[in-house]
Coordinates of C-alpha atoms (C1' of nucleotides) in Angstrom, one line a residue:
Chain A
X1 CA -48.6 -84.3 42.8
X2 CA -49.0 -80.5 42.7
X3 CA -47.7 -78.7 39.7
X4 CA -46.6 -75.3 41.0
X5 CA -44.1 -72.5 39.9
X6 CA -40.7 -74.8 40.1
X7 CA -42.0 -77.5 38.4
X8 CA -41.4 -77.3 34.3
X9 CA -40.1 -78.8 31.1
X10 CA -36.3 -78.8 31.2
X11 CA -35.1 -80.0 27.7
X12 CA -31.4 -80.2 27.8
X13 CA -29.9 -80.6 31.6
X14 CA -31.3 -81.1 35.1
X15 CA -31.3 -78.0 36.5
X16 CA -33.3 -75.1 35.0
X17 CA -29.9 -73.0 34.9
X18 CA -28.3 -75.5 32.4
X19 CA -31.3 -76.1 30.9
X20 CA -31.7 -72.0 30.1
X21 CA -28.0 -72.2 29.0
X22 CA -28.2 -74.4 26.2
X23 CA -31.2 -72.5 24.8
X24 CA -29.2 -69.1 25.2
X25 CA -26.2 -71.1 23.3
X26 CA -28.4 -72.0 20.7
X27 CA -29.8 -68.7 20.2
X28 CA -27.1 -66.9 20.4
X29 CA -24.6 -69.4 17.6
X30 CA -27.8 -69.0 15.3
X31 CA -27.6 -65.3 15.5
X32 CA -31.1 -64.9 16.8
X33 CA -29.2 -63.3 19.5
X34 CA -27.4 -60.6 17.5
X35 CA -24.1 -60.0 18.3
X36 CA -23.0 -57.3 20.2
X37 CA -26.8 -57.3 21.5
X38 CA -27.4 -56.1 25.3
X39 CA -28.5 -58.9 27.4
X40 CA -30.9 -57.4 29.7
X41 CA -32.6 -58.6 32.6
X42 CA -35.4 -57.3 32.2
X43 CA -36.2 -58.4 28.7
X44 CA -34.7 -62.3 29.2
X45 CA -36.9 -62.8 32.6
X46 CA -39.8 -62.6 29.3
X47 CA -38.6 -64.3 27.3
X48 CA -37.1 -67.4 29.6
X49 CA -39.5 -67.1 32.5
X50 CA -37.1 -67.6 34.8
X51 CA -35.4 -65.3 38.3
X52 CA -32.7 -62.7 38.0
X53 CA -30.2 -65.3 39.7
X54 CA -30.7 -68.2 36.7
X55 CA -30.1 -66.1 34.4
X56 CA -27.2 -64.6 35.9
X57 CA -25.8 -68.0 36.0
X58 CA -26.8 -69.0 32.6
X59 CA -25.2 -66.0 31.4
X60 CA -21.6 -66.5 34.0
X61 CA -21.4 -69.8 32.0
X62 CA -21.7 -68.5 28.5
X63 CA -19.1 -65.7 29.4
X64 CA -16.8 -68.5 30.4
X65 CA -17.2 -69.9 27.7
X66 CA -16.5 -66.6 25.3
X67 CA -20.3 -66.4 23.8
X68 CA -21.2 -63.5 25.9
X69 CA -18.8 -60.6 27.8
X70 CA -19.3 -59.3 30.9
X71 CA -19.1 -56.0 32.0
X72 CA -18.6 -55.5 35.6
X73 CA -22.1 -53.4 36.8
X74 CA -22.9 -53.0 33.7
X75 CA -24.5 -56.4 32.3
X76 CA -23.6 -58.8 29.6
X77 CA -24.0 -58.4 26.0
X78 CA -23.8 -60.8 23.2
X79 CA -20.0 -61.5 22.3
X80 CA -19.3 -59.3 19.4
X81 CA -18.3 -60.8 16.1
X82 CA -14.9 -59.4 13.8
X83 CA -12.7 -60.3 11.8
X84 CA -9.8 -60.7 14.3
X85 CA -11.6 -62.6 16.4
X86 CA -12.3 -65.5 13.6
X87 CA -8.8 -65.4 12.3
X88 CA -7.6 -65.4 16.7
X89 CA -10.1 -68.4 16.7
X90 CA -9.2 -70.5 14.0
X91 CA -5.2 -70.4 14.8
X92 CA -6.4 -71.7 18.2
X93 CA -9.0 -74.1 16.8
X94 CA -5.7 -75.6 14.2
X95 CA -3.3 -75.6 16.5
X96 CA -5.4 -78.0 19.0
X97 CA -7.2 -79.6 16.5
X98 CA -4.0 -80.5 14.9
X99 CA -2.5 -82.0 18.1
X100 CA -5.6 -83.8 19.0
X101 CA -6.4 -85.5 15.7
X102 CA -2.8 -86.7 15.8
X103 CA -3.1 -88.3 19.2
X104 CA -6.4 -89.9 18.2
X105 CA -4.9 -91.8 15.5
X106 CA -2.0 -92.9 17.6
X107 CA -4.2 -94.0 20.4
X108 CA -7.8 -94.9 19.0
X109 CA -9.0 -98.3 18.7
X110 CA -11.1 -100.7 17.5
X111 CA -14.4 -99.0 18.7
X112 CA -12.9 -95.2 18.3
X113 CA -12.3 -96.4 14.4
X114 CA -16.3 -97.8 14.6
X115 CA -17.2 -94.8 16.3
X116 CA -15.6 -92.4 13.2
X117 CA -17.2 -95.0 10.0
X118 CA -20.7 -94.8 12.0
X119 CA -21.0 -91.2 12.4
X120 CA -19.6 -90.4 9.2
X121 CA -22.2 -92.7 7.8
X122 CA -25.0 -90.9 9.4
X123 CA -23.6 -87.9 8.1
X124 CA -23.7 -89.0 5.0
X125 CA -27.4 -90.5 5.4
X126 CA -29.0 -87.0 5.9
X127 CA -26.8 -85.1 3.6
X128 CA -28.7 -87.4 1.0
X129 CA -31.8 -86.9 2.7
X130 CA -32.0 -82.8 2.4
X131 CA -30.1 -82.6 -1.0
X132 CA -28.5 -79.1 -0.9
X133 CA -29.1 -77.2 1.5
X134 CA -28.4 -78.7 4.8
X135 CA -26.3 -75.9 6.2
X136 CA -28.8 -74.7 8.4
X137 CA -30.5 -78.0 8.9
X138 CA -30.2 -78.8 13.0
X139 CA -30.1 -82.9 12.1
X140 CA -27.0 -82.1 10.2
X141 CA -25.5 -80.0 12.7
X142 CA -25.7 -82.0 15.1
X143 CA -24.0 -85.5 12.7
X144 CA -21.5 -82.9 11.7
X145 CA -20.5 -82.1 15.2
X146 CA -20.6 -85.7 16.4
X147 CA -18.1 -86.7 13.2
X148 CA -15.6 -84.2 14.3
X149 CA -15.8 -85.2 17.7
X150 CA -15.7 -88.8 16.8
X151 CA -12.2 -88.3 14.8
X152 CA -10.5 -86.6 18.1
X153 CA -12.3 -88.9 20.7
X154 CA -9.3 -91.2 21.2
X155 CA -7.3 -88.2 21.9
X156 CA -7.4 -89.3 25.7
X157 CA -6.7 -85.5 26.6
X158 CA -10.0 -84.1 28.8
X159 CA -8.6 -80.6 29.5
X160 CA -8.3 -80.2 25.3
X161 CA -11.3 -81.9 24.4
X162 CA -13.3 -79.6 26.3
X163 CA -11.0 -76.5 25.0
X164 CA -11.8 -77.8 21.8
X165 CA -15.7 -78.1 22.2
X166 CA -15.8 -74.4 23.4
X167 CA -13.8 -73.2 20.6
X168 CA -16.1 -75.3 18.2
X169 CA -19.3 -73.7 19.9
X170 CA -17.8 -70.1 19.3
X171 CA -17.3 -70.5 15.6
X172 CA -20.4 -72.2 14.6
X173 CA -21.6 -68.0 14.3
X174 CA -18.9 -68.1 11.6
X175 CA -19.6 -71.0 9.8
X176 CA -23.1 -70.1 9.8
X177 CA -22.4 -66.4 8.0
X178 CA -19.8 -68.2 5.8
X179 CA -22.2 -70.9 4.5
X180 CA -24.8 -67.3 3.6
X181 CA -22.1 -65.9 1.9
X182 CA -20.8 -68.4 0.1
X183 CA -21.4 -68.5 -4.0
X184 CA -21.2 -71.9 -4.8
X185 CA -21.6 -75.1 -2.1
X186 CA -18.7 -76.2 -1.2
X187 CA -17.9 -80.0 -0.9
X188 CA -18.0 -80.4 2.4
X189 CA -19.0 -84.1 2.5
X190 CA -15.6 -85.0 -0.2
X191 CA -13.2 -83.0 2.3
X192 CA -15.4 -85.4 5.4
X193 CA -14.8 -88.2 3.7
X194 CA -10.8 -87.2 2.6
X195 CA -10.6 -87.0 6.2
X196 CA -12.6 -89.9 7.6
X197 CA -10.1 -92.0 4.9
X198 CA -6.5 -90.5 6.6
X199 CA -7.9 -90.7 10.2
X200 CA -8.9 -94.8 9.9
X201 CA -6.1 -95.6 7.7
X202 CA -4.0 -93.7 10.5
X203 CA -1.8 -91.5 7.9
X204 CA -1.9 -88.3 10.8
X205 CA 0.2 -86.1 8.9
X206 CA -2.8 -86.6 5.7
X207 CA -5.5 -86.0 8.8
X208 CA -3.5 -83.2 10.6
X209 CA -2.9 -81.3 6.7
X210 CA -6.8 -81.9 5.9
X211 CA -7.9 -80.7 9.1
X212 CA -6.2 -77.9 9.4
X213 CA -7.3 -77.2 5.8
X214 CA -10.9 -77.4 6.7
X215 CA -11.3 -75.3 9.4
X216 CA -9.0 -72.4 7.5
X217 CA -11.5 -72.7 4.3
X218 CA -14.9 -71.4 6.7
X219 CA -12.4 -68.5 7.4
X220 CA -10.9 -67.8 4.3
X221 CA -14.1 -67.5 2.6
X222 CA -15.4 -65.1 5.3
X223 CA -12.3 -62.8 4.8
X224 CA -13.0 -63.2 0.9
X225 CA -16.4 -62.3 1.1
X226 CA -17.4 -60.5 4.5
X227 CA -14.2 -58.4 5.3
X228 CA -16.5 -55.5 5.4
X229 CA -19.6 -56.7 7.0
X230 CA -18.4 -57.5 10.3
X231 CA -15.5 -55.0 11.3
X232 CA -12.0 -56.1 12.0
X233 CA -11.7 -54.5 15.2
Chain B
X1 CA -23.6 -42.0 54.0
X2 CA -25.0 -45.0 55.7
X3 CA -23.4 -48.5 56.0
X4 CA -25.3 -51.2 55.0
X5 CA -25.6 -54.6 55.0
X6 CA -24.2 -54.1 50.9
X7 CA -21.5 -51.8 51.7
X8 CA -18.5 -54.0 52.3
X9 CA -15.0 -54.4 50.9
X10 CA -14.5 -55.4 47.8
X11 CA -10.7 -56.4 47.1
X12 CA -10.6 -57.6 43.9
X13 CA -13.5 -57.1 41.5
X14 CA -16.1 -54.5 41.4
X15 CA -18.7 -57.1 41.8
X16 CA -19.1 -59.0 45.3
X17 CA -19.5 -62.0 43.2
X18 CA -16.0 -61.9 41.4
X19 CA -14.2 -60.9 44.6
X20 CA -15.5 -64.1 46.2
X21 CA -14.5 -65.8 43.0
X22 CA -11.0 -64.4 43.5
X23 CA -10.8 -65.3 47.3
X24 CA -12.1 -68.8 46.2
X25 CA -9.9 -69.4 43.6
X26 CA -6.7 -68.5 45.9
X27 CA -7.7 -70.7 48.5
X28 CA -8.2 -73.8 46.0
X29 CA -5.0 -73.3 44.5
X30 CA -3.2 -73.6 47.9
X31 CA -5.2 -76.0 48.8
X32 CA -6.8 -74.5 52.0
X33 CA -9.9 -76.2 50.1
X34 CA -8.7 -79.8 50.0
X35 CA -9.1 -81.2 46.4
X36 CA -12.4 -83.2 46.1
X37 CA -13.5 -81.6 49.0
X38 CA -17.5 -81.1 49.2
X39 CA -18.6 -77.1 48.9
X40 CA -21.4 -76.7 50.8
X41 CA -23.7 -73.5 50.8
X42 CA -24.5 -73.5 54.6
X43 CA -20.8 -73.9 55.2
X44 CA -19.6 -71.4 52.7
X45 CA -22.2 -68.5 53.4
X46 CA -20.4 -68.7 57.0
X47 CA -16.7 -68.0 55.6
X48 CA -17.4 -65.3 52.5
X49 CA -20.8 -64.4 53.9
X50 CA -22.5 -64.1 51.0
X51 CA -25.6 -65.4 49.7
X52 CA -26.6 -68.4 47.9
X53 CA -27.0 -66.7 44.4
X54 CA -24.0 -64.8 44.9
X55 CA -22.1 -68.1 45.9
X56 CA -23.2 -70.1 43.1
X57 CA -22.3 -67.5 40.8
X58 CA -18.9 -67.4 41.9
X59 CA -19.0 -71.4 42.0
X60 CA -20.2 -71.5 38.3
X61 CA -17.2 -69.3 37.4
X62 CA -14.8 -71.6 39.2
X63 CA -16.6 -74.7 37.3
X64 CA -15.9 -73.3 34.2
X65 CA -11.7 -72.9 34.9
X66 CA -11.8 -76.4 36.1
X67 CA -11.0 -75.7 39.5
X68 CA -14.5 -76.7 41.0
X69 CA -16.7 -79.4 39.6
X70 CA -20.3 -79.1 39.4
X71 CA -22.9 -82.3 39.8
X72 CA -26.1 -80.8 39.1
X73 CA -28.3 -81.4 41.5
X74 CA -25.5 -82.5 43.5
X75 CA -23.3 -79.8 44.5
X76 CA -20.0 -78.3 44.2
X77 CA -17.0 -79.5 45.2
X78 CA -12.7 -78.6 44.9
X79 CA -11.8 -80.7 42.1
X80 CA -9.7 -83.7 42.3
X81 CA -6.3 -83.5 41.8
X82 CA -4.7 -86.7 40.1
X83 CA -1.8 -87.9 38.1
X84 CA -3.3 -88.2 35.1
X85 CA -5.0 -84.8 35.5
X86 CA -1.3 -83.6 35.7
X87 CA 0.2 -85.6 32.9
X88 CA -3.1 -84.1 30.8
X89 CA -2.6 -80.6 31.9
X90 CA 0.9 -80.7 31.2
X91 CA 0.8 -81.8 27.7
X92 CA -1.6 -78.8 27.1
X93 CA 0.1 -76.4 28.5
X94 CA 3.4 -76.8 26.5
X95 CA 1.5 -77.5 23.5
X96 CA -0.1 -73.7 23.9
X97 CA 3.3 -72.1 25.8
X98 CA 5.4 -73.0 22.8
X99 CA 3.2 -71.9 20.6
X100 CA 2.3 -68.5 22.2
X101 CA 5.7 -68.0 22.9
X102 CA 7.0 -68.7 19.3
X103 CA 4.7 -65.9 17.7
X104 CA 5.2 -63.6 21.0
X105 CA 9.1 -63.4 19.6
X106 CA 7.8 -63.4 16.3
X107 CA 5.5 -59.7 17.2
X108 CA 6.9 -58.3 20.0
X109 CA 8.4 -55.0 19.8
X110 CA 10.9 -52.8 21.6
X111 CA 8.4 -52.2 24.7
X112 CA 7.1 -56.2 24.7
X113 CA 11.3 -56.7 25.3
X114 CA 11.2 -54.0 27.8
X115 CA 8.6 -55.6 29.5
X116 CA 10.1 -59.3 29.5
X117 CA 13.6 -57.5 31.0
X118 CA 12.2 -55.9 33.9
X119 CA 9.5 -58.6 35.1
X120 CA 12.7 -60.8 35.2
X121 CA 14.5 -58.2 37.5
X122 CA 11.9 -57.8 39.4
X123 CA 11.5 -61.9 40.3
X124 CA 15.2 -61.4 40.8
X125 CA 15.0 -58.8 43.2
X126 CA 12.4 -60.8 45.2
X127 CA 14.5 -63.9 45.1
X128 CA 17.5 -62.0 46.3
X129 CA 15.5 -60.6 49.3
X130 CA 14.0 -63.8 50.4
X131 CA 17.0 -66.2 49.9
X132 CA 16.3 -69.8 49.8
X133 CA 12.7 -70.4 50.4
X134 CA 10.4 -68.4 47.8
X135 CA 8.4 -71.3 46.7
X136 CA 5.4 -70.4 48.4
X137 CA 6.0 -66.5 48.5
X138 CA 2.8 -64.8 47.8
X139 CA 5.0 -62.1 46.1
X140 CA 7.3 -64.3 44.3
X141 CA 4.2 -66.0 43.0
X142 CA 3.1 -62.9 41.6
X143 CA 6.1 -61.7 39.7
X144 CA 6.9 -65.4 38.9
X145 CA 3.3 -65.6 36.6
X146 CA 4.2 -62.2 35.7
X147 CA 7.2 -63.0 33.9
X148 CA 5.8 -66.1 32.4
X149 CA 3.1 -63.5 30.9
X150 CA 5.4 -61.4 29.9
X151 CA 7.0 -63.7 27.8
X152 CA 4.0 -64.6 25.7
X153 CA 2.9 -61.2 26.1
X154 CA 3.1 -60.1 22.1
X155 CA 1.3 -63.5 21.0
X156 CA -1.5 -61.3 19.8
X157 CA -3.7 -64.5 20.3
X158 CA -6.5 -63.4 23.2
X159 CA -8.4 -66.9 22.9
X160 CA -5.4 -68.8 23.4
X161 CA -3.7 -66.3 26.4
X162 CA -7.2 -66.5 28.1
X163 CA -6.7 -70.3 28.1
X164 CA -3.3 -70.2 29.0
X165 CA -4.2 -68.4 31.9
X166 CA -6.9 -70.8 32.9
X167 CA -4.5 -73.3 32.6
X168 CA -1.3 -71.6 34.2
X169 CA -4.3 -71.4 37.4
X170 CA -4.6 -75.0 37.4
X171 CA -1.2 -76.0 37.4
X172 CA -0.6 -74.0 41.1
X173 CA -1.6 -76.7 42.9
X174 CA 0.6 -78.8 41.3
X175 CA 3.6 -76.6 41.6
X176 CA 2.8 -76.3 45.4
X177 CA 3.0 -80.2 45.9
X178 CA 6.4 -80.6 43.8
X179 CA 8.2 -77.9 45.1
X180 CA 7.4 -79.3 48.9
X181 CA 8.4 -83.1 47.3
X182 CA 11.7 -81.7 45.9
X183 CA 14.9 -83.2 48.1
X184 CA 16.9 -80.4 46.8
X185 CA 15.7 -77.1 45.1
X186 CA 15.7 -76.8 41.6
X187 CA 17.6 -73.6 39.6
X188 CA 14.4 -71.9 38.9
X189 CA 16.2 -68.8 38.3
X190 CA 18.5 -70.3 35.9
X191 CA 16.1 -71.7 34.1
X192 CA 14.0 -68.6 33.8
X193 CA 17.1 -66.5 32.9
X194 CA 18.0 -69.0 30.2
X195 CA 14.5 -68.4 29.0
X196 CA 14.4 -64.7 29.2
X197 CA 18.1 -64.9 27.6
X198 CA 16.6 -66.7 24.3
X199 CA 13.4 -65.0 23.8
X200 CA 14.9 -61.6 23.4
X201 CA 17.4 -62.8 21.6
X202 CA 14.9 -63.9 19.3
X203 CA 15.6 -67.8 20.0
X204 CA 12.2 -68.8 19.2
X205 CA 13.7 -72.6 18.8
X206 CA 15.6 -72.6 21.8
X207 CA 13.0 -70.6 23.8
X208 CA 10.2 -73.0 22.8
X209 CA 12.9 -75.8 23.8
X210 CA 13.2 -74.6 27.5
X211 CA 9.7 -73.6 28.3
X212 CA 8.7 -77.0 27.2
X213 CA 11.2 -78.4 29.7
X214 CA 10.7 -75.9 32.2
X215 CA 6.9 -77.0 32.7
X216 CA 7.3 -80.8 32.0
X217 CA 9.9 -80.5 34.7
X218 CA 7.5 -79.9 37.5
X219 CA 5.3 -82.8 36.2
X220 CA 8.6 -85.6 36.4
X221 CA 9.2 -84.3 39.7
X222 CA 5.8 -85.2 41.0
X223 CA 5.8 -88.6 39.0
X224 CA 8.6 -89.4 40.5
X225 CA 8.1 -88.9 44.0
X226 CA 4.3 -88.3 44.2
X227 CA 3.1 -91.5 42.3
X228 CA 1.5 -93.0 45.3
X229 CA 0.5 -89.9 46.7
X230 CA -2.0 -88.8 44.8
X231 CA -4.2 -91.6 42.9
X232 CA -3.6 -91.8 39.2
X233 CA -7.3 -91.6 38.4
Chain C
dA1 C1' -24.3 -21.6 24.6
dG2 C1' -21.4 -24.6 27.5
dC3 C1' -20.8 -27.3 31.4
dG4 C1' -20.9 -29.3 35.9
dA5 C1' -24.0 -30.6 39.6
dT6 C1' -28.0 -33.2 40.7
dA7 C1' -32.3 -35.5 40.9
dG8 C1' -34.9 -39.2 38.9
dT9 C1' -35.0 -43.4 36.3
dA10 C1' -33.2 -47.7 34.5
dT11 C1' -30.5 -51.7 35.4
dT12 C1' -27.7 -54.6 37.7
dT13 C1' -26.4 -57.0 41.9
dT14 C1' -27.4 -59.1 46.3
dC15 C1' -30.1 -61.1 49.7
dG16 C1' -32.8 -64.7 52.3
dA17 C1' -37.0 -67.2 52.2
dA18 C1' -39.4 -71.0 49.9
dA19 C1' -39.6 -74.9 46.6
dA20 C1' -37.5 -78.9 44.6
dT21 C1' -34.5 -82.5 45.0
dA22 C1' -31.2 -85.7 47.2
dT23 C1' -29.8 -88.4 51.3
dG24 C1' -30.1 -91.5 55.1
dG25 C1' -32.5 -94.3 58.1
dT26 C1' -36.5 -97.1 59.5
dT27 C1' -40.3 -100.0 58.9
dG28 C1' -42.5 -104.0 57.2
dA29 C1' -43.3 -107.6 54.1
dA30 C1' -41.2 -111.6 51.4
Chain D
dT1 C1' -31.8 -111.6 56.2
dT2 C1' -32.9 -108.7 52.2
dC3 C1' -35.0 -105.2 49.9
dA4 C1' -38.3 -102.0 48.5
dA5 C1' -41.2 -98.2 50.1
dC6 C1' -41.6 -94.4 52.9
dC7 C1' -40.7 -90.6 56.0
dA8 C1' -37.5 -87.1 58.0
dT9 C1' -33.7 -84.4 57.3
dA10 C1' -30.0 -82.1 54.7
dT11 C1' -28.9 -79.7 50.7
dT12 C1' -29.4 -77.6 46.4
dT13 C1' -32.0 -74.7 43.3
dT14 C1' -35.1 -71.0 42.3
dC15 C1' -37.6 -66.9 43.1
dG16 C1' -38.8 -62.0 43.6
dA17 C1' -38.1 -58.1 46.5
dA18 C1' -34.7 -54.7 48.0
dA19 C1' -30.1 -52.4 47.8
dA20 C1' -26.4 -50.6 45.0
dT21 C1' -24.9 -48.8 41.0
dA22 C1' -25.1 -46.8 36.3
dC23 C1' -27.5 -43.8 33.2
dT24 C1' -30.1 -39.7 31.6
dA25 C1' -32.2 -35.4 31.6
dT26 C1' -32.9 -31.2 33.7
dC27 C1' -31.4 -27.2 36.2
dG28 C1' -28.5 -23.4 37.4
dC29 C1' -24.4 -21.0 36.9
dT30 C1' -20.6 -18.9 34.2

DNA sequence: AGCGATAGTATTTTCGAAAATATGGTTGAA
DNA sequence: TTCAACCATATTTTCGAAAATACTATCGCT
């Protein structure tokens, strides 16, 4: 069979449009996409090889989802990066996260409460793997993701879930800058593990305090330590 | 200056694309595009004529609302309306709503009360004019979500208002089917007067109270006499 | 100099054809 | 009959050129 133009690797989804979207999310979370940056035809048909229409709709969905703004005839940029937008963020991340956490416990079962000791465990696997420094380790990442999503996966609530992984997306830019900034590690894996402990032995109030807890921390120590870098405009 | 094949009304946006997104969106929400239906390009090119790339973008933006679902490689179509969709979107809705509208009466100042007093007179007005039947008033509609906006207006939380939004869009349908279920019509303007009456009075107990009711109102009616109509999955 | 008009350039937005993929039906062998 | 393989058709996805719009720099006037 002929290999021509159309035909090429497409990592994440099926189409080349998803496919060109999760690599623009990635990019753009890690910062190698400043923010703030002009998104420019031009320049992105290089470095994605792909048409002016993909892009645009790699670019509609990232807007949807509040990683890039559009601006009617006059492109897209990077979404910009304050300090009102973290603190807007995490009172929405809490609040939902709060609600959801709360609902998992009442609903999950046996396999949701598998589901959080596994991932937790996995977690905890590379964390002794890569010693330190596995802030910016992708492996990690990804176990660290799958652990929160495992605690709020008996939620049984779609339309929050998926609130809930967009909001996550947008403030892996903060946790990232946080972790850079931070003077000492924190102990991320003992508040995990705090958490792991309420959620399976189903105390919500412990879960819904330590959550809401550990998502204020990443912002508190940006305001500590970054209140001047990024602008709070 | 010539008129080309480009030059063509643009109601809403500046950008073809989000006028057709507007359009779209309209005619989902009162279900002249029968949930689940299939969205085809051929067919749609014929009633926006647009193009494909100009379709999809709009398509992509509906996705991302949940108002359109997208199988890759697959196709759009209207998304499903069910039960449990309800009963999900519901419970999201108040959870945000009371929230917003708890710091909204925490911030708002003298022109945020203005604001909430004469959206309310205004839905009154319109109610006055048209009497009994207003339920599917396009400018009832508009003053109606006006007021509600109004109310959470001074939240000073964009994230969650953006998603409030979203939701309040996904919820029309809903409100369409109940109010044409409803034996006899409900006190809508008591209820919103109630609700105006405690937020700027600074109520933020009882406000939270009655928009919780308010919106889980609409839901009981349609469990109650739409069960069968509309599958549960 | 200051400032508005304007021409030229850069960039975004839109289009419709062409490629890739899915769908549906038919054939032929077990 | 059943089912896999295959072709024909329907549909989606992608492309790059062309149109519309925004931006910039230059000119001419006060």
């Amino acid at each position: 069979m002929n290999v021509t133009a159309f035909n090429r690797r497409k990592e994440f989804g099926k189409t080349l449009a998803s496919d060109i979207t999760h690599r623009m999310r990635n990019e753009i979370v890690t910062c190698r996409l400043k923010p703030g940056e002009m998104l420019k035809f031009d320049t992105l048909r290089l470095s994605y090889g792909a048409s002016f229409s993909t892009l645009r709709e790699a670019l509609t969905c990232l807007a949807a989802e509040g990683l890039v703004v559009a601006e009617e005839q006059r492109g897209f940029k990077v979404a910009p990066i304050s300090l009102a937008d973290l603190i807007d963020l995490t009172h929405a991340r809490i609040l939902i996260e709060v609600d959801l956490i709360r609902r998992s416990i009442e609903n999950g079962n046996d396999d949701w409460e598998i589901g959080v000791i596994s991932s937790i465990h996995r977690l905890g696997m590379i964390e002794g793997r890569a010693a330190e420094d596995y802030a910016d380790n992708p492996d990690w990442k990804v176990a660290h993701r799958e652990f929160h999503e495992s605690l709020v996966g008996a939620c049984g609530s779609p339309t929050l879930l998926g609130i809930r992984q967009s909001l996550f997306e947008r403030a892996e830019r903060y946790r990232n800058i946080s972790a850079r900034l931070r003077p000492r590690p924190r102990d991320k894996a003992g508040e995990h593990r705090a958490l792991m402990k309420a959620t399976v032995g189903r105390d919500a109030d412990r879960a819904r305090e330590l959550i809401a807890r550990h998502i204020q921390s990443t912002t508190d120590n940006v305001i500590k330590y970054a209140s001047d870098l990024i602008g709070d405009g």
